[in-house]
């Protein structure tokens, strides 16, 4: 459960499990494929020294750290931090290419609003207007092809054109609300009924809702991430200055003010990642696991229920009584989820749908996420797919 857009406790919730991470970040990763730079490890005298020094100062054995970072599979990869900072930058300042399109559409009379580089309602409407005028598929989305067409266009915007209204975004993750996925959820709930009844007895969380969370997060444990959580977090922690991610901004006009912001935010995100990297190493030692063997999501969330490592330490529960908190074991994952939800608004056997939604929203700050979890739970409880919310997800 990672929300890596902030640095506080709520940044621990994963926009996602590994499968949702694929949906959310797949197109971004393709865009930044050229940024993935694998720099061979040069040993303890090389690039990892600052991180090793910090971790050693925080109590980890230096020899153990040096052996860990000197392994051949440890490579420095700045792409994750590059994607993160580019996303934060566009949210803050907009996109240079979008700004060019806005300026061109305004010159042609399509009224996109201000040229702020952000894809707001007026800009999306102007794009739909332009798409209708040129016989293009109408979706209101920016693309490089659309920008090039607009730059070449010399015709003024037609006055009497019916502009389709913007379609509301999806209420749920449609890929999850399929018969195949729902059948998996039903089978999983039935096969583990005793475990879910035990969870409800301790924390008051219905098994249907718990299955909904796991279905969205990791497809019930089937997709735990393809990357090493340690390498992801160590790489982000090492990217503690703008120079590490500067290559991602070659297509943007970076003023001195923007550069100062990037320097500050990159350092902040590196500090956040360092804390998570340190927590992951502690978790690995407690579980007697090789840190490099622990899979994680795009930003390093781990386990069946996708906890960031710091939350694994804070909310992890030994659900099966074997003396170890292992979030890749269902009993431990369920009880850890229960503790997290209880710490974030779930109160016993509460049946208020509004309060249930609020607690799940604290698990992942996404209305679509909450809608999908509740829809899966409703299906499991009522035997059919039902939708009990309005378009705002309230």
mmCIF file of C-alpha atoms in Angstrom:
data_model
loop_
_atom_site.group_PDB
_atom_site.id
_atom_site.type_symbol
_atom_site.label_atom_id
_atom_site.label_comp_id
_atom_site.label_asym_id
_atom_site.label_seq_id
_atom_site.Cartn_x
_atom_site.Cartn_y
_atom_site.Cartn_z
ATOM 1 C CA UNK A 1 0.000 0.000 0.000
ATOM 2 C CA UNK A 2 2.271 2.755 -1.168
ATOM 3 C CA UNK A 3 1.323 6.326 -1.775
ATOM 4 C CA UNK A 4 4.703 7.595 -2.703
ATOM 5 C CA UNK A 5 3.522 11.107 -3.543
ATOM 6 C CA UNK A 6 3.879 12.168 0.062
ATOM 7 C CA UNK A 7 6.406 11.605 2.797
ATOM 8 C CA UNK A 8 4.148 11.021 5.808
ATOM 9 C CA UNK A 9 2.591 7.832 7.153
ATOM 10 C CA UNK A 10 -0.003 7.758 4.379
ATOM 11 C CA UNK A 11 2.766 7.420 1.836
ATOM 12 C CA UNK A 12 2.945 3.794 2.852
ATOM 13 C CA UNK A 13 -0.206 2.773 1.028
ATOM 14 C CA UNK A 14 0.503 1.323 -2.333
ATOM 15 C CA UNK A 15 -1.889 3.989 -5.812
ATOM 16 C CA UNK A 16 -0.932 -0.242 -5.288
ATOM 17 C CA UNK A 17 -0.101 -3.707 -5.427
ATOM 18 C CA UNK A 18 2.151 -4.923 -8.158
ATOM 19 C CA UNK A 19 -0.734 -5.502 -10.593
ATOM 20 C CA UNK A 20 -2.185 -2.045 -10.045
ATOM 21 C CA UNK A 21 1.317 -0.664 -10.289
ATOM 22 C CA UNK A 22 1.523 -2.194 -13.741
ATOM 23 C CA UNK A 23 -1.736 -0.491 -14.778
ATOM 24 C CA UNK A 24 -0.734 2.840 -13.334
ATOM 25 C CA UNK A 25 2.898 3.051 -14.361
ATOM 26 C CA UNK A 26 3.196 0.864 -17.434
ATOM 27 C CA UNK A 27 2.892 3.691 -19.943
ATOM 28 C CA UNK A 28 5.254 5.879 -17.921
ATOM 29 C CA UNK A 29 7.853 3.128 -17.827
ATOM 30 C CA UNK A 30 7.665 2.781 -21.602
ATOM 31 C CA UNK A 31 8.174 6.522 -21.942
ATOM 32 C CA UNK A 32 11.243 6.374 -19.721
ATOM 33 C CA UNK A 33 12.705 3.103 -20.933
ATOM 34 C CA UNK A 34 15.680 5.015 -22.295
ATOM 35 C CA UNK A 35 16.396 6.300 -18.781
ATOM 36 C CA UNK A 36 17.043 2.862 -17.317
ATOM 37 C CA UNK A 37 20.783 2.976 -16.828
ATOM 38 C CA UNK A 38 22.460 -0.001 -15.212
ATOM 39 C CA UNK A 39 25.812 1.066 -13.851
ATOM 40 C CA UNK A 40 28.026 -1.871 -12.860
ATOM 41 C CA UNK A 41 28.794 -2.100 -9.186
ATOM 42 C CA UNK A 42 32.283 -0.827 -8.463
ATOM 43 C CA UNK A 43 32.452 -2.317 -4.992
ATOM 44 C CA UNK A 44 32.475 -0.679 -1.588
ATOM 45 C CA UNK A 45 34.812 2.048 -2.793
ATOM 46 C CA UNK A 46 32.239 3.169 -5.361
ATOM 47 C CA UNK A 47 28.805 4.542 -5.808
ATOM 48 C CA UNK A 48 27.077 2.932 -2.813
ATOM 49 C CA UNK A 49 29.506 4.256 -0.187
ATOM 50 C CA UNK A 50 27.297 7.147 1.034
ATOM 51 C CA UNK A 51 24.337 4.817 1.513
ATOM 52 C CA UNK A 52 26.464 2.160 3.210
ATOM 53 C CA UNK A 53 27.882 4.802 5.562
ATOM 54 C CA UNK A 54 24.392 5.983 6.565
ATOM 55 C CA UNK A 55 23.085 2.468 7.111
ATOM 56 C CA UNK A 56 26.159 1.523 9.136
ATOM 57 C CA UNK A 57 25.709 4.636 11.261
ATOM 58 C CA UNK A 58 22.127 3.511 11.881
ATOM 59 C CA UNK A 59 23.272 0.201 13.318
ATOM 60 C CA UNK A 60 23.636 -2.261 10.457
ATOM 61 C CA UNK A 61 26.898 -4.202 10.309
ATOM 62 C CA UNK A 62 29.298 -2.641 7.839
ATOM 63 C CA UNK A 63 30.750 -5.944 6.695
ATOM 64 C CA UNK A 64 27.262 -7.326 6.073
ATOM 65 C CA UNK A 65 26.322 -4.189 4.126
ATOM 66 C CA UNK A 66 29.490 -4.261 2.033
ATOM 67 C CA UNK A 67 28.902 -7.883 1.122
ATOM 68 C CA UNK A 68 25.279 -7.118 0.248
ATOM 69 C CA UNK A 69 26.032 -4.137 -1.986
ATOM 70 C CA UNK A 70 29.008 -5.891 -3.590
ATOM 71 C CA UNK A 71 26.868 -8.697 -4.983
ATOM 72 C CA UNK A 72 26.763 -8.771 -8.805
ATOM 73 C CA UNK A 73 22.983 -8.339 -8.999
ATOM 74 C CA UNK A 74 23.119 -5.003 -7.171
ATOM 75 C CA UNK A 75 22.937 -2.283 -9.806
ATOM 76 C CA UNK A 76 22.143 1.395 -9.516
ATOM 77 C CA UNK A 77 18.972 2.247 -11.449
ATOM 78 C CA UNK A 78 17.742 5.872 -11.367
ATOM 79 C CA UNK A 79 14.627 5.217 -13.454
ATOM 80 C CA UNK A 80 12.193 4.778 -10.554
ATOM 81 C CA UNK A 81 13.180 8.092 -9.002
ATOM 82 C CA UNK A 82 13.114 9.673 -12.467
ATOM 83 C CA UNK A 83 9.529 8.550 -13.007
ATOM 84 C CA UNK A 84 8.510 9.706 -9.540
ATOM 85 C CA UNK A 85 10.059 13.149 -9.894
ATOM 86 C CA UNK A 86 8.677 13.643 -13.398
ATOM 87 C CA UNK A 87 5.203 12.808 -12.103
ATOM 88 C CA UNK A 88 5.522 15.219 -9.174
ATOM 89 C CA UNK A 89 6.944 17.904 -11.455
ATOM 90 C CA UNK A 90 4.055 17.691 -13.920
ATOM 91 C CA UNK A 91 1.547 17.856 -11.086
ATOM 92 C CA UNK A 92 3.237 20.989 -9.765
ATOM 93 C CA UNK A 93 4.272 22.829 -12.916
ATOM 94 C CA UNK A 94 2.509 21.175 -15.822
ATOM 95 C CA UNK A 95 4.091 19.734 -18.941
ATOM 96 C CA UNK A 96 5.985 21.780 -21.532
ATOM 97 C CA UNK A 97 4.480 19.826 -24.431
ATOM 98 C CA UNK A 98 0.945 20.254 -23.100
ATOM 99 C CA UNK A 99 1.637 23.960 -22.708
ATOM 100 C CA UNK A 100 2.684 24.154 -26.370
ATOM 101 C CA UNK A 101 -0.557 22.471 -27.388
ATOM 102 C CA UNK A 102 -2.592 24.852 -25.240
ATOM 103 C CA UNK A 103 -0.884 27.845 -26.827
ATOM 104 C CA UNK A 104 -1.476 26.526 -30.326
ATOM 105 C CA UNK A 105 -5.121 25.649 -29.684
ATOM 106 C CA UNK A 106 -5.678 29.123 -28.247
ATOM 107 C CA UNK A 107 -4.139 30.686 -31.369
ATOM 108 C CA UNK A 108 -6.543 28.657 -33.505
ATOM 109 C CA UNK A 109 -9.550 29.689 -31.418
ATOM 110 C CA UNK A 110 -10.236 26.478 -29.512
ATOM 111 C CA UNK A 111 -10.272 28.227 -26.113
ATOM 112 C CA UNK A 112 -8.223 25.826 -23.943
ATOM 113 C CA UNK A 113 -8.003 28.248 -21.017
ATOM 114 C CA UNK A 114 -4.633 29.317 -19.657
ATOM 115 C CA UNK A 115 -1.434 27.746 -20.966
ATOM 116 C CA UNK A 116 -0.437 26.172 -17.669
ATOM 117 C CA UNK A 117 0.728 22.811 -19.024
ATOM 118 C CA UNK A 118 -1.934 20.965 -17.031
ATOM 119 C CA UNK A 119 -4.659 18.784 -18.487
ATOM 120 C CA UNK A 120 -7.650 20.502 -16.936
ATOM 121 C CA UNK A 121 -11.293 20.447 -18.015
ATOM 122 C CA UNK A 122 -10.980 23.404 -20.427
ATOM 123 C CA UNK A 123 -7.948 21.885 -22.118
ATOM 124 C CA UNK A 124 -9.656 18.512 -22.490
ATOM 125 C CA UNK A 125 -12.710 20.240 -23.986
ATOM 126 C CA UNK A 126 -10.522 22.165 -26.441
ATOM 127 C CA UNK A 127 -8.831 18.922 -27.481
ATOM 128 C CA UNK A 128 -12.215 17.251 -28.046
ATOM 129 C CA UNK A 129 -13.276 20.252 -30.141
ATOM 130 C CA UNK A 130 -10.103 19.983 -32.216
ATOM 131 C CA UNK A 131 -10.540 16.221 -32.599
ATOM 132 C CA UNK A 132 -14.127 16.624 -33.827
ATOM 133 C CA UNK A 133 -13.058 19.317 -36.305
ATOM 134 C CA UNK A 134 -10.412 16.998 -37.761
ATOM 135 C CA UNK A 135 -12.397 13.766 -37.775
ATOM 136 C CA UNK A 136 -10.244 12.163 -35.097
ATOM 137 C CA UNK A 137 -11.321 9.734 -32.375
ATOM 138 C CA UNK A 138 -12.620 11.921 -29.559
ATOM 139 C CA UNK A 139 -11.093 11.277 -26.151
ATOM 140 C CA UNK A 140 -9.821 14.701 -25.017
ATOM 141 C CA UNK A 141 -6.330 13.357 -24.419
ATOM 142 C CA UNK A 142 -2.989 14.917 -25.240
ATOM 143 C CA UNK A 143 -0.593 13.092 -27.537
ATOM 144 C CA UNK A 144 2.556 14.046 -29.400
ATOM 145 C CA UNK A 145 0.788 13.290 -32.688
ATOM 146 C CA UNK A 146 -2.008 15.688 -31.738
ATOM 147 C CA UNK A 147 0.510 18.415 -30.908
ATOM 148 C CA UNK A 148 2.260 18.032 -34.259
ATOM 149 C CA UNK A 149 -1.064 18.167 -36.116
ATOM 150 C CA UNK A 150 -2.075 21.315 -34.252
ATOM 151 C CA UNK A 151 1.275 22.978 -34.971
ATOM 152 C CA UNK A 152 0.796 22.345 -38.696
ATOM 153 C CA UNK A 153 -2.866 23.361 -38.749
ATOM 154 C CA UNK A 154 -3.786 26.762 -40.187
ATOM 155 C CA UNK A 155 -7.582 26.587 -40.026
ATOM 156 C CA UNK A 156 -9.496 28.461 -37.369
ATOM 157 C CA UNK A 157 -11.729 26.525 -35.002
ATOM 158 C CA UNK A 158 -15.161 25.894 -36.548
ATOM 159 C CA UNK A 159 -17.912 27.761 -34.704
ATOM 160 C CA UNK A 160 -20.907 25.471 -34.973
ATOM 161 C CA UNK A 161 -19.619 22.108 -33.841
ATOM 162 C CA UNK A 162 -21.226 19.800 -31.322
ATOM 163 C CA UNK A 163 -18.532 18.950 -28.806
ATOM 164 C CA UNK A 164 -19.102 15.650 -26.991
ATOM 165 C CA UNK A 165 -19.139 15.986 -23.237
ATOM 166 C CA UNK A 166 -16.363 14.424 -21.232
ATOM 167 C CA UNK A 167 -17.101 10.900 -20.129
ATOM 168 C CA UNK A 168 -16.924 10.244 -16.421
ATOM 169 C CA UNK A 169 -13.893 8.280 -15.336
ATOM 170 C CA UNK A 170 -14.265 4.631 -14.431
ATOM 171 C CA UNK A 171 -15.986 3.882 -11.156
ATOM 172 C CA UNK A 172 -14.024 0.667 -10.678
ATOM 173 C CA UNK A 173 -10.986 -1.106 -12.064
ATOM 174 C CA UNK A 174 -12.773 -2.862 -14.895
ATOM 175 C CA UNK A 175 -10.013 -5.438 -15.288
ATOM 176 C CA UNK A 176 -10.813 -6.698 -11.800
ATOM 177 C CA UNK A 177 -14.599 -6.758 -12.123
ATOM 178 C CA UNK A 178 -14.542 -9.635 -14.606
ATOM 179 C CA UNK A 179 -16.115 -13.032 -14.102
ATOM 180 C CA UNK A 180 -12.688 -14.660 -14.065
ATOM 181 C CA UNK A 181 -11.349 -12.399 -11.322
ATOM 182 C CA UNK A 182 -14.553 -12.584 -9.284
ATOM 183 C CA UNK A 183 -14.565 -16.374 -9.564
ATOM 184 C CA UNK A 184 -11.006 -16.384 -8.210
ATOM 185 C CA UNK A 185 -12.160 -14.257 -5.288
ATOM 186 C CA UNK A 186 -15.087 -16.567 -4.514
ATOM 187 C CA UNK A 187 -12.852 -19.631 -4.618
ATOM 188 C CA UNK A 188 -10.200 -17.969 -2.437
ATOM 189 C CA UNK A 189 -12.748 -16.931 0.181
ATOM 190 C CA UNK A 190 -14.220 -20.434 0.313
ATOM 191 C CA UNK A 191 -10.815 -22.119 0.526
ATOM 192 C CA UNK A 192 -9.685 -19.883 3.394
ATOM 193 C CA UNK A 193 -12.993 -19.378 5.185
ATOM 194 C CA UNK A 194 -11.591 -20.250 8.628
ATOM 195 C CA UNK A 195 -8.780 -17.714 8.288
ATOM 196 C CA UNK A 196 -11.200 -14.949 7.324
ATOM 197 C CA UNK A 197 -13.610 -15.825 10.132
ATOM 198 C CA UNK A 198 -10.671 -15.581 12.536
ATOM 199 C CA UNK A 199 -9.744 -12.184 11.083
ATOM 200 C CA UNK A 200 -13.309 -10.955 11.571
ATOM 201 C CA UNK A 201 -13.394 -12.269 15.131
ATOM 202 C CA UNK A 202 -10.212 -10.362 16.057
ATOM 203 C CA UNK A 203 -10.631 -7.151 14.049
ATOM 204 C CA UNK A 204 -14.261 -7.050 12.896
ATOM 205 C CA UNK A 205 -13.311 -6.950 9.214
ATOM 206 C CA UNK A 206 -15.607 -9.090 7.045
ATOM 207 C CA UNK A 207 -13.842 -11.680 4.930
ATOM 208 C CA UNK A 208 -15.491 -10.284 1.802
ATOM 209 C CA UNK A 209 -13.817 -6.902 2.292
ATOM 210 C CA UNK A 210 -10.455 -8.483 3.103
ATOM 211 C CA UNK A 211 -10.680 -10.553 -0.077
ATOM 212 C CA UNK A 212 -11.591 -7.378 -1.965
ATOM 213 C CA UNK A 213 -8.387 -5.713 -0.760
ATOM 214 C CA UNK A 214 -6.201 -8.690 -1.664
ATOM 215 C CA UNK A 215 -7.896 -9.041 -5.053
ATOM 216 C CA UNK A 216 -7.045 -5.462 -5.967
ATOM 217 C CA UNK A 217 -3.602 -5.446 -4.378
ATOM 218 C CA UNK A 218 -1.950 -8.614 -5.667
ATOM 219 C CA UNK A 219 -4.618 -10.775 -7.286
ATOM 220 C CA UNK A 220 -4.816 -12.753 -4.058
ATOM 221 C CA UNK A 221 -1.052 -13.115 -3.842
ATOM 222 C CA UNK A 222 -0.491 -14.146 -7.452
ATOM 223 C CA UNK A 223 1.334 -10.914 -8.389
ATOM 224 C CA UNK A 224 3.773 -9.754 -5.733
ATOM 225 C CA UNK A 225 5.989 -7.610 -7.947
ATOM 226 C CA UNK A 226 8.764 -8.428 -10.354
ATOM 227 C CA UNK A 227 11.402 -6.128 -8.927
ATOM 228 C CA UNK A 228 13.585 -6.438 -5.856
ATOM 229 C CA UNK A 229 12.082 -4.117 -3.254
ATOM 230 C CA UNK A 230 15.568 -3.570 -1.850
ATOM 231 C CA UNK A 231 17.068 -2.510 -5.189
ATOM 232 C CA UNK A 232 14.130 -0.181 -5.831
ATOM 233 C CA UNK A 233 14.385 1.548 -2.472
ATOM 234 C CA UNK A 234 18.192 1.599 -2.350
ATOM 235 C CA UNK A 235 18.282 3.150 -5.819
ATOM 236 C CA UNK A 236 15.798 5.844 -4.819
ATOM 237 C CA UNK A 237 17.665 6.509 -1.584
ATOM 238 C CA UNK A 238 20.912 6.947 -3.518
ATOM 239 C CA UNK A 239 19.245 9.443 -5.908
ATOM 240 C CA UNK A 240 19.480 12.234 -3.359
ATOM 241 C CA UNK A 241 20.159 15.132 -5.725
ATOM 242 C CA UNK A 242 18.709 16.511 -8.937
ATOM 243 C CA UNK A 243 21.667 15.378 -11.044
ATOM 244 C CA UNK A 244 20.504 11.770 -10.706
ATOM 245 C CA UNK A 245 17.215 12.501 -12.473
ATOM 246 C CA UNK A 246 18.137 15.466 -14.678
ATOM 247 C CA UNK A 247 17.977 13.310 -17.802
ATOM 248 C CA UNK A 248 14.227 12.929 -17.338
ATOM 249 C CA UNK A 249 13.742 16.674 -17.754
ATOM 250 C CA UNK A 250 15.493 17.312 -21.054
ATOM 251 C CA UNK A 251 12.116 17.968 -22.660
ATOM 252 C CA UNK A 252 11.123 20.546 -20.032
ATOM 253 C CA UNK A 253 12.080 24.190 -19.602
ATOM 254 C CA UNK A 254 13.716 24.156 -16.171
ATOM 255 C CA UNK A 255 14.009 27.626 -14.653
ATOM 256 C CA UNK A 256 16.099 28.361 -11.584
ATOM 257 C CA UNK A 257 12.954 28.299 -9.444
ATOM 258 C CA UNK A 258 11.917 24.922 -10.821
ATOM 259 C CA UNK A 259 15.409 23.542 -10.367
ATOM 260 C CA UNK A 260 15.438 24.597 -6.710
ATOM 261 C CA UNK A 261 12.101 22.851 -6.260
ATOM 262 C CA UNK A 262 13.435 19.720 -7.960
ATOM 263 C CA UNK A 263 16.543 19.718 -5.793
ATOM 264 C CA UNK A 264 14.450 20.001 -2.645
ATOM 265 C CA UNK A 265 11.823 17.426 -3.624
ATOM 266 C CA UNK A 266 14.388 14.920 -4.904
ATOM 267 C CA UNK A 267 16.203 15.133 -1.578
ATOM 268 C CA UNK A 268 12.897 14.681 0.268
ATOM 269 C CA UNK A 269 11.941 11.612 -1.744
ATOM 270 C CA UNK A 270 15.416 10.147 -1.266
ATOM 271 C CA UNK A 271 15.059 10.649 2.489
ATOM 272 C CA UNK A 272 11.685 8.873 2.396
ATOM 273 C CA UNK A 273 13.182 6.017 0.366
ATOM 274 C CA UNK A 274 16.119 5.730 2.772
ATOM 275 C CA UNK A 275 13.726 5.233 5.664
ATOM 276 C CA UNK A 276 11.910 2.526 3.714
ATOM 277 C CA UNK A 277 15.182 0.873 2.669
ATOM 278 C CA UNK A 278 16.318 0.804 6.288
ATOM 279 C CA UNK A 279 12.955 -0.664 7.332
ATOM 280 C CA UNK A 280 13.198 -3.328 4.630
ATOM 281 C CA UNK A 281 16.625 -4.430 5.856
ATOM 282 C CA UNK A 282 15.281 -4.655 9.402
ATOM 283 C CA UNK A 283 12.281 -6.652 8.179
ATOM 284 C CA UNK A 284 14.552 -9.012 6.226
ATOM 285 C CA UNK A 285 16.771 -9.606 9.245
ATOM 286 C CA UNK A 286 13.796 -10.319 11.486
ATOM 287 C CA UNK A 287 12.438 -12.812 8.941
ATOM 288 C CA UNK A 288 15.903 -14.246 8.268
ATOM 289 C CA UNK A 289 15.462 -13.489 4.567
ATOM 290 C CA UNK A 290 17.910 -12.349 1.922
ATOM 291 C CA UNK A 291 16.962 -8.687 1.262
ATOM 292 C CA UNK A 292 17.502 -9.183 -2.463
ATOM 293 C CA UNK A 293 15.009 -12.051 -2.552
ATOM 294 C CA UNK A 294 12.027 -9.961 -1.410
ATOM 295 C CA UNK A 295 9.879 -8.911 -4.388
ATOM 296 C CA UNK A 296 8.135 -5.565 -4.372
ATOM 297 C CA UNK A 297 5.848 -3.250 -6.280
ATOM 298 C CA UNK A 298 6.986 -0.271 -8.321
ATOM 299 C CA UNK A 299 7.825 1.747 -5.201
ATOM 300 C CA UNK A 300 8.813 -1.146 -2.967
ATOM 301 C CA UNK A 301 5.603 -2.333 -1.279
ATOM 302 C CA UNK A 302 5.834 -5.954 -0.174
ATOM 303 C CA UNK A 303 3.678 -8.922 0.716
ATOM 304 C CA UNK A 304 0.247 -10.252 -0.145
ATOM 305 C CA UNK A 305 -1.430 -7.105 1.216
ATOM 306 C CA UNK A 306 1.296 -4.739 -0.086
ATOM 307 C CA UNK A 307 2.779 -2.863 2.854
ATOM 308 C CA UNK A 308 5.618 -0.427 2.604
ATOM 309 C CA UNK A 309 8.444 -1.769 4.823
ATOM 310 C CA UNK A 310 8.004 0.902 7.505
ATOM 311 C CA UNK A 311 4.353 -0.074 7.839
ATOM 312 C CA UNK A 312 5.350 -3.729 7.932
ATOM 313 C CA UNK A 313 7.406 -2.950 11.033
ATOM 314 C CA UNK A 314 4.696 -0.769 12.546
ATOM 315 C CA UNK A 315 1.640 -2.883 11.806
ATOM 316 C CA UNK A 316 3.040 -6.345 11.096
ATOM 317 C CA UNK A 317 1.389 -9.135 13.103
ATOM 318 C CA UNK A 318 2.423 -12.751 13.578
ATOM 319 C CA UNK A 319 -0.934 -14.189 12.591
ATOM 320 C CA UNK A 320 -0.028 -17.872 12.678
ATOM 321 C CA UNK A 321 1.982 -17.810 15.901
ATOM 322 C CA UNK A 322 5.256 -19.099 14.473
ATOM 323 C CA UNK A 323 7.246 -16.253 16.005
ATOM 324 C CA UNK A 324 7.912 -14.468 12.698
ATOM 325 C CA UNK A 325 6.012 -11.700 10.894
ATOM 326 C CA UNK A 326 6.081 -12.784 7.252
ATOM 327 C CA UNK A 327 3.811 -10.701 5.028
ATOM 328 C CA UNK A 328 4.042 -13.330 2.309
ATOM 329 C CA UNK A 329 2.162 -15.754 4.576
ATOM 330 C CA UNK A 330 -1.622 -15.327 4.411
ATOM 331 C CA UNK A 331 -2.291 -15.453 8.174
ATOM 332 C CA UNK A 332 0.303 -12.767 8.857
ATOM 333 C CA UNK A 333 -0.822 -10.641 5.899
ATOM 334 C CA UNK A 334 -4.469 -10.746 7.011
ATOM 335 C CA UNK A 335 -3.786 -9.868 10.636
ATOM 336 C CA UNK A 336 -1.395 -7.096 9.592
ATOM 337 C CA UNK A 337 -4.080 -5.706 7.293
ATOM 338 C CA UNK A 338 -6.528 -5.889 10.183
ATOM 339 C CA UNK A 339 -4.207 -3.989 12.498
ATOM 340 C CA UNK A 340 -3.546 -1.342 9.844
ATOM 341 C CA UNK A 341 -7.244 -0.790 9.148
ATOM 342 C CA UNK A 342 -8.040 -0.699 12.864
ATOM 343 C CA UNK A 343 -5.323 1.937 13.319
ATOM 344 C CA UNK A 344 -6.841 3.959 10.488
ATOM 345 C CA UNK A 345 -10.512 4.134 11.324
ATOM 346 C CA UNK A 346 -11.949 0.622 11.402
ATOM 347 C CA UNK A 347 -13.851 0.076 14.625
ATOM 348 C CA UNK A 348 -14.829 -3.477 15.506
ATOM 349 C CA UNK A 349 -17.760 -4.920 13.619
ATOM 350 C CA UNK A 350 -18.876 -1.564 12.254
ATOM 351 C CA UNK A 351 -21.440 -1.849 9.479
ATOM 352 C CA UNK A 352 -21.623 1.776 8.391
ATOM 353 C CA UNK A 353 -20.749 1.710 4.713
ATOM 354 C CA UNK A 354 -19.510 5.289 4.864
ATOM 355 C CA UNK A 355 -17.116 4.486 7.717
ATOM 356 C CA UNK A 356 -15.949 1.300 6.025
ATOM 357 C CA UNK A 357 -15.153 3.283 2.886
ATOM 358 C CA UNK A 358 -13.264 5.876 4.904
ATOM 359 C CA UNK A 359 -11.069 3.220 6.532
ATOM 360 C CA UNK A 360 -10.329 1.575 3.179
ATOM 361 C CA UNK A 361 -9.557 4.999 1.703
ATOM 362 C CA UNK A 362 -6.900 5.354 4.404
ATOM 363 C CA UNK A 363 -5.430 2.099 3.108
ATOM 364 C CA UNK A 364 -5.231 3.561 -0.399
ATOM 365 C CA UNK A 365 -6.119 7.159 -1.193
ATOM 366 C CA UNK A 366 -8.069 6.367 -4.344
ATOM 367 C CA UNK A 367 -11.833 6.403 -4.761
ATOM 368 C CA UNK A 368 -11.637 3.946 -7.640
ATOM 369 C CA UNK A 369 -9.658 1.633 -5.383
ATOM 370 C CA UNK A 370 -12.261 1.875 -2.620
ATOM 371 C CA UNK A 371 -15.103 1.400 -5.102
ATOM 372 C CA UNK A 372 -13.474 -1.735 -6.477
ATOM 373 C CA UNK A 373 -12.788 -3.258 -3.070
ATOM 374 C CA UNK A 374 -16.391 -2.647 -2.039
ATOM 375 C CA UNK A 375 -17.724 -3.957 -5.361
ATOM 376 C CA UNK A 376 -15.788 -7.206 -4.971
ATOM 377 C CA UNK A 377 -17.043 -7.498 -1.389
ATOM 378 C CA UNK A 378 -20.633 -6.850 -2.480
ATOM 379 C CA UNK A 379 -20.339 -9.495 -5.159
ATOM 380 C CA UNK A 380 -18.999 -12.053 -2.704
ATOM 381 C CA UNK A 381 -21.715 -11.241 -0.183
ATOM 382 C CA UNK A 382 -24.700 -10.953 -2.500
ATOM 383 C CA UNK A 383 -23.681 -13.259 -5.317
ATOM 384 C CA UNK A 384 -23.977 -10.598 -7.984
ATOM 385 C CA UNK A 385 -22.156 -7.475 -9.071
ATOM 386 C CA UNK A 386 -23.849 -4.431 -7.570
ATOM 387 C CA UNK A 387 -22.789 -0.795 -7.400
ATOM 388 C CA UNK A 388 -23.777 1.213 -4.350
ATOM 389 C CA UNK A 389 -22.208 4.614 -4.876
ATOM 390 C CA UNK A 390 -22.604 7.703 -6.987
ATOM 391 C CA UNK A 391 -20.022 8.961 -9.464
ATOM 392 C CA UNK A 392 -18.078 10.801 -6.783
ATOM 393 C CA UNK A 393 -17.473 7.528 -4.992
ATOM 394 C CA UNK A 394 -19.013 8.803 -1.765
#
